[in-house]
CSV table of C-alpha atoms in Angstrom, one decimal:
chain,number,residue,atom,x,y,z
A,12,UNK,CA,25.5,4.2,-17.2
A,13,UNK,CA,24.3,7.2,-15.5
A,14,UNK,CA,28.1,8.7,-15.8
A,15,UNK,CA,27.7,7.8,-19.7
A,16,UNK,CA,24.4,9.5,-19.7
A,17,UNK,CA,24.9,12.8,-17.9
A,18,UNK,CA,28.2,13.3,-20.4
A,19,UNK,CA,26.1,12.8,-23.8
A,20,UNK,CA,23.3,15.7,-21.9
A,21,UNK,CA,26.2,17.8,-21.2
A,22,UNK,CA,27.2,17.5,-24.4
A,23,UNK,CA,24.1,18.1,-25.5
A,24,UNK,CA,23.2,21.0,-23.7
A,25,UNK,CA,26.9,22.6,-24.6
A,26,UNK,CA,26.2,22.2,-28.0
A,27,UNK,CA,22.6,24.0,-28.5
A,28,UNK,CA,24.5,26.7,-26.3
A,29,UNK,CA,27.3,27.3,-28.2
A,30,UNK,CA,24.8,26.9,-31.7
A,31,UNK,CA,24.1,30.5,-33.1
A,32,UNK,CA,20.7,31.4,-32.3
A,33,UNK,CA,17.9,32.4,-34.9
A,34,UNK,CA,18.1,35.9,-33.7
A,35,UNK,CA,20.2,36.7,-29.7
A,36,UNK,CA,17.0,38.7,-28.3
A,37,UNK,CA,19.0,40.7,-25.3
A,38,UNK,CA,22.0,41.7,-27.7
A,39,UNK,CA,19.6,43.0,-30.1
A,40,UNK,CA,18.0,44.5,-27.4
A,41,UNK,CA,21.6,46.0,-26.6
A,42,UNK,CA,21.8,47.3,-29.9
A,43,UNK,CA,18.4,49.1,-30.1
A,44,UNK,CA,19.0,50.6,-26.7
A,45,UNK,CA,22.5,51.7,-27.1
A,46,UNK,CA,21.6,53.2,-30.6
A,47,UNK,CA,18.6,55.2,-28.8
A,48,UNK,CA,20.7,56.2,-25.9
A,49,UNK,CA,23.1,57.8,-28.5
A,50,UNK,CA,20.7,59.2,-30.9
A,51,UNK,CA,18.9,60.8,-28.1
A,52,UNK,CA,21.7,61.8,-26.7
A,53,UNK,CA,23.3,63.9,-29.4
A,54,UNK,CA,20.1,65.2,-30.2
A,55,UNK,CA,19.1,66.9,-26.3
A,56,UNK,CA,23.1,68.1,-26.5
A,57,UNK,CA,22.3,69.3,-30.4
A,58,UNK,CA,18.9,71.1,-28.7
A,59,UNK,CA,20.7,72.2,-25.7
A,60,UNK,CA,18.3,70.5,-23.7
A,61,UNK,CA,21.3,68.2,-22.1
A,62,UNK,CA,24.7,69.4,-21.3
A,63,UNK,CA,27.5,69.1,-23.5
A,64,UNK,CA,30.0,67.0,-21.3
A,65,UNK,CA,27.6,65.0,-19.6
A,66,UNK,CA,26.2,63.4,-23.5
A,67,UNK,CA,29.6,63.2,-23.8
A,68,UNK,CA,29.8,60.7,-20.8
A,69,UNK,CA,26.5,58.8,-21.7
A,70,UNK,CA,27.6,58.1,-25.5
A,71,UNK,CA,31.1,56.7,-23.8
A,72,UNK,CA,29.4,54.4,-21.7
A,73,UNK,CA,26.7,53.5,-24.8
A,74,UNK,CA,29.6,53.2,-26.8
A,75,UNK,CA,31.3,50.7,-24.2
A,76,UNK,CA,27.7,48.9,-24.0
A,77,UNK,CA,27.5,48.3,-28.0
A,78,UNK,CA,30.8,46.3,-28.0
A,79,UNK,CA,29.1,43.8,-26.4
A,80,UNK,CA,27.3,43.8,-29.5
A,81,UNK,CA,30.1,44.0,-32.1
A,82,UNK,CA,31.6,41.3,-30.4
A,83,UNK,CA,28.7,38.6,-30.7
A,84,UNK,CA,28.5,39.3,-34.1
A,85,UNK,CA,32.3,38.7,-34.6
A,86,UNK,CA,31.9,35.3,-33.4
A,87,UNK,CA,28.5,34.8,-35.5
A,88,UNK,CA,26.6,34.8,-32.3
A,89,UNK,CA,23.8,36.9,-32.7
A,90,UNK,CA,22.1,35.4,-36.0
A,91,UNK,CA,22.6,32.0,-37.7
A,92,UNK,CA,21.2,34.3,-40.7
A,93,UNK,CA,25.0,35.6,-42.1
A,94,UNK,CA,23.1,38.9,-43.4
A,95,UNK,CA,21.3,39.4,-40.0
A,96,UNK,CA,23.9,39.4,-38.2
A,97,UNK,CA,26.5,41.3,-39.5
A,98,UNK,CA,24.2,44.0,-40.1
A,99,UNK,CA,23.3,43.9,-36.6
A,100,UNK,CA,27.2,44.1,-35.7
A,101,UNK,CA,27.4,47.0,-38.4
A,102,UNK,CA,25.3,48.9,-36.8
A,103,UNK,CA,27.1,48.9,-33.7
A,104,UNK,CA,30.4,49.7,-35.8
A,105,UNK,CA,29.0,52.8,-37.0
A,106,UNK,CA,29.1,54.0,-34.0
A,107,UNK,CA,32.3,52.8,-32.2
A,108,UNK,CA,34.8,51.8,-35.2
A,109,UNK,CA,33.4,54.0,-38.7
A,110,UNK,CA,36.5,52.6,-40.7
A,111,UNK,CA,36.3,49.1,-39.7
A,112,UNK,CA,33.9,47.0,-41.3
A,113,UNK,CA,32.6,43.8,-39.6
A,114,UNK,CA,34.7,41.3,-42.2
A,115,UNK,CA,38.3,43.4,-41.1
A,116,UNK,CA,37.1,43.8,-37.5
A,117,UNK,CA,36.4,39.8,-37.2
A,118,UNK,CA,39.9,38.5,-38.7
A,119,UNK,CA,41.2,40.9,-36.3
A,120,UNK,CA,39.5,39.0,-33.4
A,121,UNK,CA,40.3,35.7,-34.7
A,122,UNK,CA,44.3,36.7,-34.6
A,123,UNK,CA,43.6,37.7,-30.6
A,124,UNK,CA,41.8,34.2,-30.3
A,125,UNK,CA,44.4,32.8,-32.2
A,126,UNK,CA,47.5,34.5,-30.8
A,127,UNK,CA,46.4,35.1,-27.3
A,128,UNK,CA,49.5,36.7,-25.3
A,129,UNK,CA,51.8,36.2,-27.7
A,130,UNK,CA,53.6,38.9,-29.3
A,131,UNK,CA,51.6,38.7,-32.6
A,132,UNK,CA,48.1,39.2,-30.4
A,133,UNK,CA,46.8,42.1,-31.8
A,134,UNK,CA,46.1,43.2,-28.2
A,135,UNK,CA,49.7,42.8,-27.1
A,136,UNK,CA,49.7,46.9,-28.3
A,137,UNK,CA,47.5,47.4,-24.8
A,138,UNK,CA,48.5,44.0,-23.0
A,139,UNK,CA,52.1,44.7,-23.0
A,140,UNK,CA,52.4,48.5,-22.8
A,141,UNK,CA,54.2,50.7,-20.6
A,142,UNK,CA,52.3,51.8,-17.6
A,143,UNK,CA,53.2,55.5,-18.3
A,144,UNK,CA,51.5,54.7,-22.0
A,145,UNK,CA,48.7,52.4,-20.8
A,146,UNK,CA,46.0,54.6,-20.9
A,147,UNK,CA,47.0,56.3,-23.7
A,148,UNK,CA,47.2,53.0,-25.8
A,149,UNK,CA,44.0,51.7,-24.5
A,150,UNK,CA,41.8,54.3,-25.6
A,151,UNK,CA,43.6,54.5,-29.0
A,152,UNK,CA,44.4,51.0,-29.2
A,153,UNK,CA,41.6,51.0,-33.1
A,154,UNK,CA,44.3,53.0,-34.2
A,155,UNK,CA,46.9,49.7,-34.0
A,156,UNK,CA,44.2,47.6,-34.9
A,157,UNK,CA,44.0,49.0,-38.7
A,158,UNK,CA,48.1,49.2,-38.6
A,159,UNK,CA,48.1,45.3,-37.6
A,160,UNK,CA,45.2,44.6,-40.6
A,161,UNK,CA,47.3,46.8,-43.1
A,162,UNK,CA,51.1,45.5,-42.1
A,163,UNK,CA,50.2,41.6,-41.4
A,164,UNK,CA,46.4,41.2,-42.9
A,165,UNK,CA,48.5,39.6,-45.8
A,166,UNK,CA,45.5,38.4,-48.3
A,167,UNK,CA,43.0,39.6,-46.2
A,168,UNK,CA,44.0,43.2,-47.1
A,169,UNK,CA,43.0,43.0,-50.9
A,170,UNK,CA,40.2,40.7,-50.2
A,171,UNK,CA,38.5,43.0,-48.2
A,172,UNK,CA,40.2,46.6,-49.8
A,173,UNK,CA,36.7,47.2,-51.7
A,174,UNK,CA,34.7,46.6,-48.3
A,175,UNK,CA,36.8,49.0,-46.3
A,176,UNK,CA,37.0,51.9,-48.9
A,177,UNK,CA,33.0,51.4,-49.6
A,178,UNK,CA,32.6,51.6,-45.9
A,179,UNK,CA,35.4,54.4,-45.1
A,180,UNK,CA,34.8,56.7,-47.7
A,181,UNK,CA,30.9,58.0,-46.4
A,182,UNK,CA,32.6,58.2,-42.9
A,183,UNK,CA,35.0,60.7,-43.7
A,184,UNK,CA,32.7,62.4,-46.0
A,185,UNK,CA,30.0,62.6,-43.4
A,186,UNK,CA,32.9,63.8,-40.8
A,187,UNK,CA,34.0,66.5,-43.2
A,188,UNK,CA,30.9,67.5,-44.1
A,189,UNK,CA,29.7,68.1,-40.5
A,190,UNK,CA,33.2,70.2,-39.5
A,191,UNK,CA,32.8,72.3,-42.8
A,192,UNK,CA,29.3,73.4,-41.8
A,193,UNK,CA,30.6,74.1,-38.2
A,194,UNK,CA,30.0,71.2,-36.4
A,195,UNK,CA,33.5,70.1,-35.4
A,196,UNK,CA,33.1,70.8,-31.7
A,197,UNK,CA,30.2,68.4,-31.4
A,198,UNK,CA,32.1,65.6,-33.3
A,199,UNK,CA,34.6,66.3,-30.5
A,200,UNK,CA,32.7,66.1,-27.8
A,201,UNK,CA,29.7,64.0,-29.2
A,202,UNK,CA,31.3,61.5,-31.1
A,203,UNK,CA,35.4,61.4,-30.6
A,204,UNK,CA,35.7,61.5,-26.6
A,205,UNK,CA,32.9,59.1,-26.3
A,206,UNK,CA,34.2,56.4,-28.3
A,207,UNK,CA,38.4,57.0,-26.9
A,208,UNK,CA,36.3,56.6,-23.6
A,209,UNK,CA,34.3,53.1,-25.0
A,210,UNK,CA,38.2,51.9,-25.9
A,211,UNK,CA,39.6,52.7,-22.9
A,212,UNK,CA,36.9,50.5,-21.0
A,213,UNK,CA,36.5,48.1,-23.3
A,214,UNK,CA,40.3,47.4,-22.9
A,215,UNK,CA,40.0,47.2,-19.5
A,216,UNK,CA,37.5,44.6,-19.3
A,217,UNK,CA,38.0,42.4,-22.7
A,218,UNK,CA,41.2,42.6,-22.7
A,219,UNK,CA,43.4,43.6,-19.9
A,220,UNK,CA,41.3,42.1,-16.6
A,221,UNK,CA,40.4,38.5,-17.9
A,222,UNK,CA,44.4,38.0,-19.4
A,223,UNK,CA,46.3,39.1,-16.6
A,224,UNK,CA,48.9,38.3,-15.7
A,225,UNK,CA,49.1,37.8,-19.9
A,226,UNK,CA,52.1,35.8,-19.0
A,227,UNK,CA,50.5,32.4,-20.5
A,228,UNK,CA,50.1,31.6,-24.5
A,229,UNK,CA,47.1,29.9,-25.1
A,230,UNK,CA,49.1,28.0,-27.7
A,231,UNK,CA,50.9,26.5,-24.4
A,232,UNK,CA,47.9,26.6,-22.1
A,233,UNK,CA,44.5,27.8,-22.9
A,234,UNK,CA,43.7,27.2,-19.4
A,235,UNK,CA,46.3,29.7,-18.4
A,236,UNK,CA,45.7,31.9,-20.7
A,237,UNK,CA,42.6,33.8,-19.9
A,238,UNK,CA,41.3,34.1,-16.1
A,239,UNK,CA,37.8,33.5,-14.3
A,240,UNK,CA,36.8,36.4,-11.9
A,241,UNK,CA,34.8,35.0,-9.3
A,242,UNK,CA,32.6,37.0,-6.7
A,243,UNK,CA,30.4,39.9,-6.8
A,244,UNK,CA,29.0,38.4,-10.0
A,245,UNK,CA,25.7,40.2,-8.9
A,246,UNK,CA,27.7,43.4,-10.0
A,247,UNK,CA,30.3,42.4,-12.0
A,248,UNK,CA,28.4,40.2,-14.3
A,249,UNK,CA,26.4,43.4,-15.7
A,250,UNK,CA,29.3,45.9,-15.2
A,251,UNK,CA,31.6,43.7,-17.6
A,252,UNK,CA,29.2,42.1,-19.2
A,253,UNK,CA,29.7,38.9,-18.4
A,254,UNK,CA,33.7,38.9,-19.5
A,255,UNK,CA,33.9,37.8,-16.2
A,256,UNK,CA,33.5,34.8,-17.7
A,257,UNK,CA,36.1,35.1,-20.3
A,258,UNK,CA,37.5,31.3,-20.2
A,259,UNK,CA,34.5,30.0,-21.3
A,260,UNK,CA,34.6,33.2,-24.2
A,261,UNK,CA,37.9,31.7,-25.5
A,262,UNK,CA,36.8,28.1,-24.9
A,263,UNK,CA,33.8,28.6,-26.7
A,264,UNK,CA,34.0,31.3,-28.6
A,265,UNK,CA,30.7,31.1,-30.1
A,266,UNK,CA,28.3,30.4,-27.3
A,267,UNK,CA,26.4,34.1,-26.7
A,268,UNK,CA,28.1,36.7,-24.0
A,269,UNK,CA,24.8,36.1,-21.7
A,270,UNK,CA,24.7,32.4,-21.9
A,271,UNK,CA,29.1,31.9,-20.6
A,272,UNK,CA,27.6,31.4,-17.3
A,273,UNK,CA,25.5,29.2,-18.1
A,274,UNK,CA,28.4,27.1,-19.8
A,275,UNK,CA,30.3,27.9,-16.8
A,276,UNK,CA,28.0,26.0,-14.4
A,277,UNK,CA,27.6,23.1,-16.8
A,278,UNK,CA,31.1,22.5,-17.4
A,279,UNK,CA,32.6,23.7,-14.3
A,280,UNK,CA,33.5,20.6,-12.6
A,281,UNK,CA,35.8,19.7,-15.6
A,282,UNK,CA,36.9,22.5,-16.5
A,283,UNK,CA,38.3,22.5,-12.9
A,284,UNK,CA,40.3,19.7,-13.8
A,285,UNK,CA,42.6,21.8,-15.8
A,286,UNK,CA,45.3,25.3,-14.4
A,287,UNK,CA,42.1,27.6,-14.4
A,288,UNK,CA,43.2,30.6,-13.2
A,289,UNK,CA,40.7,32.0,-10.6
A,290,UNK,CA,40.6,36.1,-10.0
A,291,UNK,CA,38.8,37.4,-6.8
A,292,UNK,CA,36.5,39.6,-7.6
A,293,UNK,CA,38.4,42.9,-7.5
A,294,UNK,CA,42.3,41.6,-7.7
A,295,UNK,CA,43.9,41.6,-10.6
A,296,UNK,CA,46.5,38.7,-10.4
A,297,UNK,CA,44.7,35.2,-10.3
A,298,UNK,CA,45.2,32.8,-7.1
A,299,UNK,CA,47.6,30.7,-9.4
A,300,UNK,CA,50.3,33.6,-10.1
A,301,UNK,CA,53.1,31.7,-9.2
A,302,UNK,CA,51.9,29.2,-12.2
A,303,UNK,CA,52.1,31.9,-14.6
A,304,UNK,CA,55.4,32.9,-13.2
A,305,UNK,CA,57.0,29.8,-13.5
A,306,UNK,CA,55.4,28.3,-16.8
A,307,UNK,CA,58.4,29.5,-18.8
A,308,UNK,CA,61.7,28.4,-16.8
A,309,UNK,CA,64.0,29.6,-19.1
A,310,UNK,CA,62.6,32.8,-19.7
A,311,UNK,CA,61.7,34.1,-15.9
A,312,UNK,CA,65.5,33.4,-15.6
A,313,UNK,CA,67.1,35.8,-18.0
């Protein structure tokens, strides 16, 4: 009876966690801050007040801090209102990804939640590159994002042309506008470097840390698939922003980026049940490698 009874509270409690909220207070929070820590900073580098190269490093990392953002609001997370919370992820997209609106940049996520570590992932561009090209691709990897809408988005890519041109078009009018009145430097500096450094973490930690050894389909094992890092969560929960957690992302896709540990501790002890694939804090291959290694027989012996 009491076995019976703490399953339905789990339950429970897993499902008001995973439920979108009215409004996600700290990701909006997120937002506001990130938007003011940009704003602010282009205008002290616009006055001279603040030095060109260091806004450029504070808009990279506000740019890295607003995914968080972008990504909640993929998944529906930060607003059961639709409206709310798409503008809210728009916002963020302005910033980071000015030719992607928020209906292309979700059904890209879905195909990485769908497709994880298989060669149609659209992350497989980063996952999978050469380690002479890694850092280029990562910090350029919303340039194979739009090729992957435009060469497999199918349906998706006439469904959604009036969206993107609607929301593309003022980008590269504003961006024109601002080189042809001498401004080009500052879009450099201000806007381009900032966001190449945004990808290149957000790669890192979304993507490359919590898939590695990216050996594992999650069509074959969702378990093995996508990697818990464990220790130092004091300061690597904040640092990545909780993708430390990233099982319980991809098991739960919906459940809010500051509430996966939450999930984590309830379901824990089953989830243990399954191949979860443990990372120590600052290694990269899980404790389980030899798992990954071996999950395809055939293939690790051609």
């Amino acid at each position: 009876m009491t076995t019976t009874a703490t399953k339905k509270q789990t339950r429970v409690i897993l499902e008001s966690y995973k439920e979108s909220p009215t409004l996600a207070v700290p990701t909006t929070l997120i937002c506001i801050a990130m938007v003011a820590i940009i704003i602010g900073s282009w205008s002290a580098a616009l006055a001279g007040s603040l030095p060109m190269w260091l806004a450029c490093i504070v808009n990279g990392l506000a740019s890295y801090g607003m995914f968080s953002v972008i990504h909640d609001a993929a998944h529906r997370a930060i607003s059961s209102n639709k409206w709310v919370n798409d503008s809210i992820g728009t916002i963020g997209l302005v910033f980071l990804f000015p030719y992607a609106p928020m209906p292309i940049l979700r059904w890209l996520h879905m195909q990485h939640h769908r497709f994880t570590n298989a060669k149609n992932d659209p992350d497989w561009f980063t996952a999978a590159s050469p380690r002479w090209q890694a850092p280029f691709r990562w910090a350029f990897f919303d340039g194979y994002y739009m090729y992957y809408f435009f060469r497999y988005g199918g349906e998706f890519v006439t469904k959604f042309m009036g969206v993107f041109l609607a929301y593309v078009i003022p980008a590269i009018l504003i961006l024109t506008a601002a080189i042809y009145y001498g401004y080009g430097l500052e879009v450099f500096v201000l806007w381009f470097i900032p966001t190449r450094i945004g990808l290149l973490l957000i790669d890192i930690v979304f993507v490359i840390l919590p898939h590695a050894p990216g050996i594992v389909k999650c069509e074959d094992n969702e378990y093995l698939a996508t990697t818990m890092r464990m220790g130092w969560e004091w300061l690597l929960t904040p640092l990545m922003v909780y993708q430390n957690y990233h099982l319980i992302h991809h098991l739960y896709p919906t459940v809010p980026f500051y509430k996966m540990h939450r999930v984590w501790h309830l379901k824990k002890d089953e989830l243990n049940k399954h191949d979860v694939s443990y990372q120590t804090a600052f290694i990269l291959e899980p404790d389980n490698i030899e798992v990954h290694k071996g999950f395809y027989p055939q293939a690790t012996s051609t």
